[in-house]
PDB file of N, CA and C in Angstrom:
ATOM      1  N   MET A  14      -8.261  -4.468 -25.834  1.00 46.00           N
ATOM      2  CA  MET A  14      -8.048  -3.117 -25.347  1.00 46.00           C
ATOM      3  C   MET A  14      -9.027  -2.768 -24.231  1.00 46.00           C
ATOM      4  N   LEU A  15     -10.252  -3.330 -24.300  1.00 50.00           N
ATOM      5  CA  LEU A  15     -11.250  -3.060 -23.275  1.00 50.00           C
ATOM      6  C   LEU A  15     -10.805  -3.593 -21.923  1.00 50.00           C
ATOM      7  N   GLY A  16     -10.159  -4.777 -21.909  1.00 55.00           N
ATOM      8  CA  GLY A  16      -9.674  -5.355 -20.654  1.00 55.00           C
ATOM      9  C   GLY A  16      -8.626  -4.479 -19.999  1.00 55.00           C
ATOM     10  N   LEU A  17      -7.795  -3.846 -20.804  1.00 55.00           N
ATOM     11  CA  LEU A  17      -6.771  -2.960 -20.269  1.00 55.00           C
ATOM     12  C   LEU A  17      -7.398  -1.731 -19.631  1.00 55.00           C
ATOM     13  N   ASN A  18      -8.446  -1.188 -20.247  1.00 73.00           N
ATOM     14  CA  ASN A  18      -9.139  -0.030 -19.674  1.00 73.00           C
ATOM     15  C   ASN A  18      -9.794  -0.363 -18.346  1.00 73.00           C
ATOM     16  N   LEU A  19     -10.273  -1.591 -18.197  1.00 77.00           N
ATOM     17  CA  LEU A  19     -10.877  -2.013 -16.939  1.00 77.00           C
ATOM     18  C   LEU A  19      -9.833  -2.233 -15.849  1.00 77.00           C
ATOM     19  N   ALA A  20      -8.608  -2.505 -16.242  1.00 86.00           N
ATOM     20  CA  ALA A  20      -7.546  -2.780 -15.274  1.00 86.00           C
ATOM     21  C   ALA A  20      -6.931  -1.510 -14.702  1.00 86.00           C
ATOM     22  N   TRP A  21      -6.949  -0.407 -15.430  1.00 91.00           N
ATOM     23  CA  TRP A  21      -6.265   0.810 -14.986  1.00 91.00           C
ATOM     24  C   TRP A  21      -6.710   1.304 -13.608  1.00 91.00           C
ATOM     25  N   PRO A  22      -7.991   1.328 -13.288  1.00 93.00           N
ATOM     26  CA  PRO A  22      -8.366   1.784 -11.936  1.00 93.00           C
ATOM     27  C   PRO A  22      -7.750   0.920 -10.839  1.00 93.00           C
ATOM     28  N   TRP A  23      -7.660  -0.378 -11.089  1.00 92.00           N
ATOM     29  CA  TRP A  23      -7.040  -1.266 -10.104  1.00 92.00           C
ATOM     30  C   TRP A  23      -5.539  -1.024 -10.020  1.00 92.00           C
ATOM     31  N   VAL A  24      -4.935  -0.684 -11.142  1.00 94.00           N
ATOM     32  CA  VAL A  24      -3.503  -0.345 -11.133  1.00 94.00           C
ATOM     33  C   VAL A  24      -3.274   0.889 -10.273  1.00 94.00           C
ATOM     34  N   PHE A  25      -4.120   1.893 -10.427  1.00 96.00           N
ATOM     35  CA  PHE A  25      -3.974   3.113  -9.622  1.00 96.00           C
ATOM     36  C   PHE A  25      -4.276   2.846  -8.149  1.00 96.00           C
ATOM     37  N   ALA A  26      -5.247   1.991  -7.856  1.00 95.00           N
ATOM     38  CA  ALA A  26      -5.528   1.633  -6.459  1.00 95.00           C
ATOM     39  C   ALA A  26      -4.322   0.905  -5.864  1.00 95.00           C
ATOM     40  N   GLY A  27      -3.756   0.000  -6.617  1.00 95.00           N
ATOM     41  CA  GLY A  27      -2.555  -0.710  -6.159  1.00 95.00           C
ATOM     42  C   GLY A  27      -1.375   0.230  -5.970  1.00 95.00           C
ATOM     43  N   LEU A  28      -1.245   1.190  -6.867  1.00 96.00           N
ATOM     44  CA  LEU A  28      -0.167   2.167  -6.753  1.00 96.00           C
ATOM     45  C   LEU A  28      -0.321   3.004  -5.486  1.00 96.00           C
ATOM     46  N   ALA A  29      -1.551   3.382  -5.175  1.00 97.00           N
ATOM     47  CA  ALA A  29      -1.793   4.147  -3.945  1.00 97.00           C
ATOM     48  C   ALA A  29      -1.412   3.334  -2.716  1.00 97.00           C
ATOM     49  N   VAL A  30      -1.722   2.057  -2.733  1.00 96.00           N
ATOM     50  CA  VAL A  30      -1.379   1.175  -1.610  1.00 96.00           C
ATOM     51  C   VAL A  30       0.136   1.025  -1.494  1.00 96.00           C
ATOM     52  N   VAL A  31       0.789   0.772  -2.607  1.00 96.00           N
ATOM     53  CA  VAL A  31       2.252   0.606  -2.593  1.00 96.00           C
ATOM     54  C   VAL A  31       2.937   1.890  -2.145  1.00 96.00           C
ATOM     55  N   LEU A  32       2.474   3.024  -2.634  1.00 97.00           N
ATOM     56  CA  LEU A  32       3.077   4.302  -2.225  1.00 97.00           C
ATOM     57  C   LEU A  32       2.879   4.566  -0.731  1.00 97.00           C
ATOM     58  N   THR A  33       1.737   4.167  -0.191  1.00 97.00           N
ATOM     59  CA  THR A  33       1.498   4.350   1.242  1.00 97.00           C
ATOM     60  C   THR A  33       2.460   3.504   2.059  1.00 97.00           C
ATOM     61  N   ALA A  34       2.586   2.233   1.696  1.00 96.00           N
ATOM     62  CA  ALA A  34       3.516   1.351   2.410  1.00 96.00           C
ATOM     63  C   ALA A  34       4.958   1.835   2.250  1.00 96.00           C
ATOM     64  N   LEU A  35       5.307   2.252   1.048  1.00 96.00           N
ATOM     65  CA  LEU A  35       6.653   2.770   0.800  1.00 96.00           C
ATOM     66  C   LEU A  35       6.921   4.006   1.646  1.00 96.00           C
ATOM     67  N   GLY A  36       5.944   4.887   1.729  1.00 97.00           N
ATOM     68  CA  GLY A  36       6.101   6.080   2.560  1.00 97.00           C
ATOM     69  C   GLY A  36       6.360   5.735   4.020  1.00 97.00           C
ATOM     70  N   HIS A  37       5.639   4.730   4.531  1.00 96.00           N
ATOM     71  CA  HIS A  37       5.842   4.310   5.917  1.00 96.00           C
ATOM     72  C   HIS A  37       7.246   3.759   6.141  1.00 96.00           C
ATOM     73  N   VAL A  38       7.690   2.911   5.218  1.00 96.00           N
ATOM     74  CA  VAL A  38       9.016   2.303   5.350  1.00 96.00           C
ATOM     75  C   VAL A  38      10.105   3.366   5.208  1.00 96.00           C
ATOM     76  N   LEU A  39       9.931   4.270   4.257  1.00 97.00           N
ATOM     77  CA  LEU A  39      10.933   5.334   4.081  1.00 97.00           C
ATOM     78  C   LEU A  39      10.991   6.258   5.289  1.00 97.00           C
ATOM     79  N   TYR A  40       9.842   6.523   5.891  1.00 97.00           N
ATOM     80  CA  TYR A  40       9.846   7.380   7.076  1.00 97.00           C
ATOM     81  C   TYR A  40      10.529   6.682   8.253  1.00 97.00           C
ATOM     82  N   LYS A  41      10.309   5.388   8.390  1.00 95.00           N
ATOM     83  CA  LYS A  41      11.001   4.628   9.439  1.00 95.00           C
ATOM     84  C   LYS A  41      12.506   4.649   9.184  1.00 95.00           C
ATOM     85  N   ARG A  42      12.889   4.545   7.934  1.00 95.00           N
ATOM     86  CA  ARG A  42      14.318   4.603   7.568  1.00 95.00           C
ATOM     87  C   ARG A  42      14.890   5.981   7.921  1.00 95.00           C
ATOM     88  N   TYR A  43      14.121   7.038   7.650  1.00 97.00           N
ATOM     89  CA  TYR A  43      14.552   8.381   8.029  1.00 97.00           C
ATOM     90  C   TYR A  43      14.700   8.495   9.540  1.00 97.00           C
ATOM     91  N   ALA A  44      13.740   7.940  10.284  1.00 95.00           N
ATOM     92  CA  ALA A  44      13.794   8.010  11.748  1.00 95.00           C
ATOM     93  C   ALA A  44      15.005   7.268  12.289  1.00 95.00           C
ATOM     94  N   ASN A  45      15.392   6.179  11.634  1.00 94.00           N
ATOM     95  CA  ASN A  45      16.557   5.409  12.082  1.00 94.00           C
ATOM     96  C   ASN A  45      17.881   6.053  11.704  1.00 94.00           C
ATOM     97  N   THR A  46      17.940   6.697  10.539  1.00 95.00           N
ATOM     98  CA  THR A  46      19.216   7.216  10.043  1.00 95.00           C
ATOM     99  C   THR A  46      19.356   8.727  10.166  1.00 95.00           C
ATOM    100  N   GLY A  47      18.240   9.450  10.124  1.00 96.00           N
ATOM    101  CA  GLY A  47      18.295  10.905  10.156  1.00 96.00           C
ATOM    102  C   GLY A  47      18.676  11.532   8.824  1.00 96.00           C
ATOM    103  N   ARG A  48      18.793  10.723   7.768  1.00 96.00           N
ATOM    104  CA  ARG A  48      19.173  11.244   6.457  1.00 96.00           C
ATOM    105  C   ARG A  48      17.988  11.943   5.802  1.00 96.00           C
ATOM    106  N   LYS A  49      18.189  13.186   5.410  1.00 97.00           N
ATOM    107  CA  LYS A  49      17.125  14.016   4.833  1.00 97.00           C
ATOM    108  C   LYS A  49      16.599  13.452   3.513  1.00 97.00           C
ATOM    109  N   SER A  50      17.429  12.700   2.783  1.00 97.00           N
ATOM    110  CA  SER A  50      16.969  12.134   1.511  1.00 97.00           C
ATOM    111  C   SER A  50      15.781  11.197   1.721  1.00 97.00           C
ATOM    112  N   PHE A  51      15.779  10.455   2.825  1.00 97.00           N
ATOM    113  CA  PHE A  51      14.641   9.578   3.115  1.00 97.00           C
ATOM    114  C   PHE A  51      13.395  10.383   3.466  1.00 97.00           C
ATOM    115  N   LEU A  52      13.583  11.520   4.095  1.00 97.00           N
ATOM    116  CA  LEU A  52      12.447  12.384   4.416  1.00 97.00           C
ATOM    117  C   LEU A  52      11.839  12.970   3.141  1.00 97.00           C
ATOM    118  N   VAL A  53      12.681  13.363   2.205  1.00 98.00           N
ATOM    119  CA  VAL A  53      12.199  13.899   0.923  1.00 98.00           C
ATOM    120  C   VAL A  53      11.456  12.814   0.142  1.00 98.00           C
ATOM    121  N   LEU A  54      12.024  11.601   0.104  1.00 97.00           N
ATOM    122  CA  LEU A  54      11.359  10.498  -0.588  1.00 97.00           C
ATOM    123  C   LEU A  54      10.026  10.147   0.077  1.00 97.00           C
ATOM    124  N   THR A  55       9.986  10.227   1.399  1.00 97.00           N
ATOM    125  CA  THR A  55       8.737   9.991   2.134  1.00 97.00           C
ATOM    126  C   THR A  55       7.685  11.007   1.713  1.00 97.00           C
ATOM    127  N   ALA A  56       8.066  12.267   1.667  1.00 97.00           N
ATOM    128  CA  ALA A  56       7.131  13.328   1.287  1.00 97.00           C
ATOM    129  C   ALA A  56       6.630  13.114  -0.142  1.00 97.00           C
ATOM    130  N   LEU A  57       7.515  12.755  -1.054  1.00 98.00           N
ATOM    131  CA  LEU A  57       7.104  12.511  -2.441  1.00 98.00           C
ATOM    132  C   LEU A  57       6.121  11.341  -2.537  1.00 98.00           C
ATOM    133  N   ALA A  58       6.374  10.299  -1.763  1.00 97.00           N
ATOM    134  CA  ALA A  58       5.461   9.151  -1.767  1.00 97.00           C
ATOM    135  C   ALA A  58       4.083   9.566  -1.268  1.00 97.00           C
ATOM    136  N   PHE A  59       4.035  10.278  -0.143  1.00 97.00           N
ATOM    137  CA  PHE A  59       2.747  10.655   0.432  1.00 97.00           C
ATOM    138  C   PHE A  59       2.018  11.709  -0.401  1.00 97.00           C
ATOM    139  N   ILE A  60       2.743  12.538  -1.114  1.00 97.00           N
ATOM    140  CA  ILE A  60       2.111  13.522  -1.995  1.00 97.00           C
ATOM    141  C   ILE A  60       1.496  12.839  -3.223  1.00 97.00           C
ATOM    142  N   SER A  61       2.093  11.739  -3.656  1.00 97.00           N
ATOM    143  CA  SER A  61       1.605  11.024  -4.844  1.00 97.00           C
ATOM    144  C   SER A  61       0.368  10.176  -4.579  1.00 97.00           C
ATOM    145  N   ILE A  62       0.120   9.832  -3.331  1.00 97.00           N
ATOM    146  CA  ILE A  62      -1.001   8.943  -3.001  1.00 97.00           C
ATOM    147  C   ILE A  62      -2.356   9.524  -3.414  1.00 97.00           C
ATOM    148  N   PRO A  63      -2.657  10.787  -3.112  1.00 96.00           N
ATOM    149  CA  PRO A  63      -3.974  11.310  -3.530  1.00 96.00           C
ATOM    150  C   PRO A  63      -4.170  11.326  -5.048  1.00 96.00           C
ATOM    151  N   VAL A  64      -3.099  11.501  -5.789  1.00 96.00           N
ATOM    152  CA  VAL A  64      -3.202  11.497  -7.255  1.00 96.00           C
ATOM    153  C   VAL A  64      -3.606  10.103  -7.739  1.00 96.00           C
ATOM    154  N   ALA A  65      -2.910   9.079  -7.240  1.00 96.00           N
ATOM    155  CA  ALA A  65      -3.242   7.704  -7.626  1.00 96.00           C
ATOM    156  C   ALA A  65      -4.654   7.345  -7.168  1.00 96.00           C
ATOM    157  N   SER A  66      -5.021   7.764  -5.976  1.00 95.00           N
ATOM    158  CA  SER A  66      -6.370   7.483  -5.454  1.00 95.00           C
ATOM    159  C   SER A  66      -7.444   8.157  -6.308  1.00 95.00           C
ATOM    160  N   TYR A  67      -7.170   9.369  -6.740  1.00 95.00           N
ATOM    161  CA  TYR A  67      -8.129  10.088  -7.581  1.00 95.00           C
ATOM    162  C   TYR A  67      -8.430   9.307  -8.853  1.00 95.00           C
ATOM    163  N   PHE A  68      -7.379   8.827  -9.523  1.00 94.00           N
ATOM    164  CA  PHE A  68      -7.590   8.095 -10.770  1.00 94.00           C
ATOM    165  C   PHE A  68      -8.273   6.748 -10.523  1.00 94.00           C
ATOM    166  N   ALA A  69      -8.006   6.127  -9.388  1.00 94.00           N
ATOM    167  CA  ALA A  69      -8.693   4.878  -9.053  1.00 94.00           C
ATOM    168  C   ALA A  69     -10.171   5.131  -8.792  1.00 94.00           C
ATOM    169  N   LEU A  70     -10.469   6.243  -8.109  1.00 94.00           N
ATOM    170  CA  LEU A  70     -11.849   6.546  -7.732  1.00 94.00           C
ATOM    171  C   LEU A  70     -12.710   7.038  -8.896  1.00 94.00           C
ATOM    172  N   LYS A  71     -12.091   7.325 -10.017  1.00 93.00           N
ATOM    173  CA  LYS A  71     -12.877   7.730 -11.182  1.00 93.00           C
ATOM    174  C   LYS A  71     -13.748   6.580 -11.677  1.00 93.00           C
ATOM    175  N   THR A  72     -13.351   5.341 -11.389  1.00 92.00           N
ATOM    176  CA  THR A  72     -14.103   4.178 -11.846  1.00 92.00           C
ATOM    177  C   THR A  72     -14.547   3.276 -10.692  1.00 92.00           C
ATOM    178  N   LEU A  73     -13.682   3.071  -9.721  1.00 91.00           N
ATOM    179  CA  LEU A  73     -13.994   2.169  -8.609  1.00 91.00           C
ATOM    180  C   LEU A  73     -14.815   2.889  -7.542  1.00 91.00           C
ATOM    181  N   THR A  74     -15.484   2.109  -6.712  1.00 90.00           N
ATOM    182  CA  THR A  74     -16.231   2.704  -5.613  1.00 90.00           C
ATOM    183  C   THR A  74     -15.275   3.034  -4.469  1.00 90.00           C
ATOM    184  N   ILE A  75     -15.719   3.894  -3.583  1.00 91.00           N
ATOM    185  CA  ILE A  75     -14.904   4.237  -2.421  1.00 91.00           C
ATOM    186  C   ILE A  75     -14.677   3.001  -1.557  1.00 91.00           C
ATOM    187  N   ALA A  76     -15.640   2.112  -1.496  1.00 86.00           N
ATOM    188  CA  ALA A  76     -15.498   0.890  -0.708  1.00 86.00           C
ATOM    189  C   ALA A  76     -14.377   0.009  -1.258  1.00 86.00           C
ATOM    190  N   GLN A  77     -14.291  -0.111  -2.575  1.00 85.00           N
ATOM    191  CA  GLN A  77     -13.248  -0.931  -3.187  1.00 85.00           C
ATOM    192  C   GLN A  77     -11.864  -0.342  -2.935  1.00 85.00           C
ATOM    193  N   VAL A  78     -11.733   0.954  -3.139  1.00 88.00           N
ATOM    194  CA  VAL A  78     -10.432   1.602  -2.956  1.00 88.00           C
ATOM    195  C   VAL A  78     -10.040   1.596  -1.482  1.00 88.00           C
ATOM    196  N   TYR A  79     -11.002   1.881  -0.616  1.00 86.00           N
ATOM    197  CA  TYR A  79     -10.720   1.921   0.812  1.00 86.00           C
ATOM    198  C   TYR A  79     -10.311   0.548   1.327  1.00 86.00           C
ATOM    199  N   LEU A  80     -10.954  -0.484   0.835  1.00 83.00           N
ATOM    200  CA  LEU A  80     -10.608  -1.824   1.288  1.00 83.00           C
ATOM    201  C   LEU A  80      -9.237  -2.257   0.770  1.00 83.00           C
ATOM    202  N   CYS A  81      -8.845  -1.758  -0.375  1.00 84.00           N
ATOM    203  CA  CYS A  81      -7.497  -2.043  -0.863  1.00 84.00           C
ATOM    204  C   CYS A  81      -6.452  -1.514   0.115  1.00 84.00           C
ATOM    205  N   ALA A  82      -6.805  -0.456   0.815  1.00 86.00           N
ATOM    206  CA  ALA A  82      -5.881   0.117   1.804  1.00 86.00           C
ATOM    207  C   ALA A  82      -5.593  -0.853   2.941  1.00 86.00           C
ATOM    208  N   ALA A  83      -6.422  -1.883   3.091  1.00 85.00           N
ATOM    209  CA  ALA A  83      -6.159  -2.902   4.103  1.00 85.00           C
ATOM    210  C   ALA A  83      -4.885  -3.684   3.786  1.00 85.00           C
ATOM    211  N   MET A  84      -4.404  -3.587   2.573  1.00 85.00           N
ATOM    212  CA  MET A  84      -3.180  -4.276   2.188  1.00 85.00           C
ATOM    213  C   MET A  84      -1.924  -3.520   2.632  1.00 85.00           C
ATOM    214  N   VAL A  85      -2.083  -2.277   3.050  1.00 92.00           N
ATOM    215  CA  VAL A  85      -0.923  -1.468   3.463  1.00 92.00           C
ATOM    216  C   VAL A  85      -0.132  -2.129   4.591  1.00 92.00           C
ATOM    217  N   PRO A  86      -0.769  -2.632   5.665  1.00 90.00           N
ATOM    218  CA  PRO A  86       0.030  -3.253   6.723  1.00 90.00           C
ATOM    219  C   PRO A  86       0.850  -4.447   6.242  1.00 90.00           C
ATOM    220  N   ILE A  87       0.318  -5.164   5.265  1.00 88.00           N
ATOM    221  CA  ILE A  87       1.049  -6.320   4.740  1.00 88.00           C
ATOM    222  C   ILE A  87       2.316  -5.866   4.029  1.00 88.00           C
ATOM    223  N   LEU A  88       2.160  -4.904   3.136  1.00 92.00           N
ATOM    224  CA  LEU A  88       3.328  -4.410   2.397  1.00 92.00           C
ATOM    225  C   LEU A  88       4.311  -3.686   3.303  1.00 92.00           C
ATOM    226  N   THR A  89       3.789  -2.965   4.285  1.00 93.00           N
ATOM    227  CA  THR A  89       4.664  -2.262   5.213  1.00 93.00           C
ATOM    228  C   THR A  89       5.470  -3.258   6.048  1.00 93.00           C
ATOM    229  N   THR A  90       4.823  -4.302   6.500  1.00 91.00           N
ATOM    230  CA  THR A  90       5.524  -5.321   7.292  1.00 91.00           C
ATOM    231  C   THR A  90       6.600  -6.014   6.461  1.00 91.00           C
ATOM    232  N   LEU A  91       6.255  -6.374   5.232  1.00 90.00           N
ATOM    233  CA  LEU A  91       7.247  -7.011   4.361  1.00 90.00           C
ATOM    234  C   LEU A  91       8.387  -6.059   4.019  1.00 90.00           C
ATOM    235  N   GLY A  92       8.048  -4.800   3.751  1.00 92.00           N
ATOM    236  CA  GLY A  92       9.092  -3.816   3.461  1.00 92.00           C
ATOM    237  C   GLY A  92      10.013  -3.599   4.653  1.00 92.00           C
ATOM    238  N   ALA A  93       9.435  -3.570   5.850  1.00 91.00           N
ATOM    239  CA  ALA A  93      10.250  -3.396   7.057  1.00 91.00           C
ATOM    240  C   ALA A  93      11.148  -4.606   7.268  1.00 91.00           C
ATOM    241  N   LYS A  94      10.650  -5.785   6.973  1.00 92.00           N
ATOM    242  CA  LYS A  94      11.469  -6.993   7.152  1.00 92.00           C
ATOM    243  C   LYS A  94      12.649  -7.012   6.184  1.00 92.00           C
ATOM    244  N   PHE A  95      12.370  -6.755   4.922  1.00 92.00           N
ATOM    245  CA  PHE A  95      13.418  -6.912   3.918  1.00 92.00           C
ATOM    246  C   PHE A  95      14.289  -5.674   3.735  1.00 92.00           C
ATOM    247  N   TYR A  96      13.759  -4.501   3.998  1.00 90.00           N
ATOM    248  CA  TYR A  96      14.524  -3.277   3.771  1.00 90.00           C
ATOM    249  C   TYR A  96      15.176  -2.752   5.051  1.00 90.00           C
ATOM    250  N   ILE A  97      14.463  -2.849   6.165  1.00 91.00           N
ATOM    251  CA  ILE A  97      14.998  -2.330   7.427  1.00 91.00           C
ATOM    252  C   ILE A  97      15.494  -3.465   8.314  1.00 91.00           C
ATOM    253  N   LYS A  98      15.226  -4.715   7.928  1.00 89.00           N
ATOM    254  CA  LYS A  98      15.653  -5.906   8.658  1.00 89.00           C
ATOM    255  C   LYS A  98      14.969  -6.051  10.016  1.00 89.00           C
ATOM    256  N   GLU A  99      13.695  -5.636  10.116  1.00 89.00           N
ATOM    257  CA  GLU A  99      12.928  -5.851  11.339  1.00 89.00           C
ATOM    258  C   GLU A  99      12.422  -7.286  11.355  1.00 89.00           C
ATOM    259  N   SER A 100      12.155  -7.806  12.555  1.00 91.00           N
ATOM    260  CA  SER A 100      11.695  -9.189  12.662  1.00 91.00           C
ATOM    261  C   SER A 100      10.170  -9.244  12.578  1.00 91.00           C
ATOM    262  N   ILE A 101       9.682 -10.390  12.086  1.00 90.00           N
ATOM    263  CA  ILE A 101       8.251 -10.643  11.996  1.00 90.00           C
ATOM    264  C   ILE A 101       7.944 -11.828  12.905  1.00 90.00           C
ATOM    265  N   THR A 102       6.985 -11.646  13.802  1.00 92.00           N
ATOM    266  CA  THR A 102       6.614 -12.713  14.729  1.00 92.00           C
ATOM    267  C   THR A 102       5.451 -13.533  14.175  1.00 92.00           C
ATOM    268  N   LYS A 103       5.145 -14.614  14.877  1.00 93.00           N
ATOM    269  CA  LYS A 103       4.009 -15.460  14.500  1.00 93.00           C
ATOM    270  C   LYS A 103       2.710 -14.663  14.565  1.00 93.00           C
ATOM    271  N   HIS A 104       2.588 -13.774  15.530  1.00 93.00           N
ATOM    272  CA  HIS A 104       1.382 -12.956  15.654  1.00 93.00           C
ATOM    273  C   HIS A 104       1.223 -11.990  14.482  1.00 93.00           C
ATOM    274  N   HIS A 105       2.351 -11.470  13.991  1.00 90.00           N
ATOM    275  CA  HIS A 105       2.295 -10.634  12.790  1.00 90.00           C
ATOM    276  C   HIS A 105       1.706 -11.437  11.624  1.00 90.00           C
ATOM    277  N   LEU A 106       2.211 -12.641  11.446  1.00 91.00           N
ATOM    278  CA  LEU A 106       1.773 -13.471  10.317  1.00 91.00           C
ATOM    279  C   LEU A 106       0.297 -13.834  10.418  1.00 91.00           C
ATOM    280  N   ILE A 107      -0.177 -14.138  11.624  1.00 94.00           N
ATOM    281  CA  ILE A 107      -1.596 -14.452  11.804  1.00 94.00           C
ATOM    282  C   ILE A 107      -2.452 -13.233  11.446  1.00 94.00           C
ATOM    283  N   GLY A 108      -2.080 -12.080  11.949  1.00 91.00           N
ATOM    284  CA  GLY A 108      -2.819 -10.853  11.644  1.00 91.00           C
ATOM    285  C   GLY A 108      -2.812 -10.534  10.167  1.00 91.00           C
ATOM    286  N   LEU A 109      -1.664 -10.685   9.538  1.00 89.00           N
ATOM    287  CA  LEU A 109      -1.571 -10.405   8.109  1.00 89.00           C
ATOM    288  C   LEU A 109      -2.407 -11.390   7.293  1.00 89.00           C
ATOM    289  N   ALA A 110      -2.452 -12.648   7.709  1.00 91.00           N
ATOM    290  CA  ALA A 110      -3.273 -13.644   7.005  1.00 91.00           C
ATOM    291  C   ALA A 110      -4.756 -13.304   7.129  1.00 91.00           C
ATOM    292  N   LEU A 111      -5.186 -12.869   8.304  1.00 91.00           N
ATOM    293  CA  LEU A 111      -6.589 -12.492   8.487  1.00 91.00           C
ATOM    294  C   LEU A 111      -6.949 -11.261   7.652  1.00 91.00           C
ATOM    295  N   ILE A 112      -6.067 -10.273   7.636  1.00 86.00           N
ATOM    296  CA  ILE A 112      -6.304  -9.074   6.827  1.00 86.00           C
ATOM    297  C   ILE A 112      -6.412  -9.441   5.353  1.00 86.00           C
ATOM    298  N   THR A 113      -5.487 -10.259   4.878  1.00 85.00           N
ATOM    299  CA  THR A 113      -5.462 -10.636   3.468  1.00 85.00           C
ATOM    300  C   THR A 113      -6.708 -11.414   3.075  1.00 85.00           C
ATOM    301  N   SER A 114      -7.074 -12.404   3.868  1.00 88.00           N
ATOM    302  CA  SER A 114      -8.238 -13.222   3.501  1.00 88.00           C
ATOM    303  C   SER A 114      -9.524 -12.393   3.530  1.00 88.00           C
ATOM    304  N   GLY A 115      -9.700 -11.550   4.522  1.00 85.00           N
ATOM    305  CA  GLY A 115     -10.896 -10.711   4.578  1.00 85.00           C
ATOM    306  C   GLY A 115     -10.973  -9.746   3.416  1.00 85.00           C
ATOM    307  N   THR A 116      -9.857  -9.164   3.052  1.00 80.00           N
ATOM    308  CA  THR A 116      -9.822  -8.220   1.937  1.00 80.00           C
ATOM    309  C   THR A 116     -10.153  -8.916   0.619  1.00 80.00           C
ATOM    310  N   ILE A 117      -9.556 -10.068   0.404  1.00 83.00           N
ATOM    311  CA  ILE A 117      -9.796 -10.804  -0.841  1.00 83.00           C
ATOM    312  C   ILE A 117     -11.254 -11.236  -0.945  1.00 83.00           C
ATOM    313  N   ILE A 118     -11.811 -11.733   0.150  1.00 86.00           N
ATOM    314  CA  ILE A 118     -13.217 -12.165   0.135  1.00 86.00           C
ATOM    315  C   ILE A 118     -14.131 -10.984  -0.193  1.00 86.00           C
ATOM    316  N   TYR A 119     -13.913  -9.847   0.452  1.00 79.00           N
ATOM    317  CA  TYR A 119     -14.762  -8.691   0.203  1.00 79.00           C
ATOM    318  C   TYR A 119     -14.612  -8.189  -1.231  1.00 79.00           C
ATOM    319  N   LEU A 120     -13.379  -8.041  -1.702  1.00 74.00           N
ATOM    320  CA  LEU A 120     -13.164  -7.519  -3.045  1.00 74.00           C
ATOM    321  C   LEU A 120     -13.678  -8.473  -4.115  1.00 74.00           C
ATOM    322  N   TYR A 121     -13.560  -9.764  -3.873  1.00 78.00           N
ATOM    323  CA  TYR A 121     -14.048 -10.748  -4.845  1.00 78.00           C
ATOM    324  C   TYR A 121     -15.547 -10.595  -5.066  1.00 78.00           C
ATOM    325  N   HIS A 122     -16.266 -10.365  -4.004  1.00 76.00           N
ATOM    326  CA  HIS A 122     -17.721 -10.249  -4.115  1.00 76.00           C
ATOM    327  C   HIS A 122     -18.179  -8.849  -4.534  1.00 76.00           C
ATOM    328  N   SER A 123     -17.284  -7.886  -4.531  1.00 68.00           N
ATOM    329  CA  SER A 123     -17.696  -6.531  -4.894  1.00 68.00           C
ATOM    330  C   SER A 123     -17.445  -6.201  -6.358  1.00 68.00           C
ATOM    331  N   VAL A 124     -16.722  -7.047  -7.046  1.00 65.00           N
ATOM    332  CA  VAL A 124     -16.398  -6.786  -8.460  1.00 65.00           C
ATOM    333  C   VAL A 124     -17.474  -7.320  -9.365  1.00 65.00           C
TER     334      VAL A 124
END
């Protein structure tokens, strides 16, 4: 049970990251289609982010939570590729690999 309690802040940090990326993809979908439902979903995603961040910050440091936000471009790029069918170039992949490796190295040493 103790391990589960230690995992919850990371779950909330991950949720904040996923909601941020989802909000970006939904807003792009709204911009492409003009459908108000995507705008409402975008607003709900962005309104939920501070709540998830608050619960993550109750245990994690601001540095840990803030660095998790570096994962947003990765999820946003993947969401745009698979949901909106945007293309990903070699330069996108190089940038995403650098972001991922730097984030993992920093978070590994901060835990």
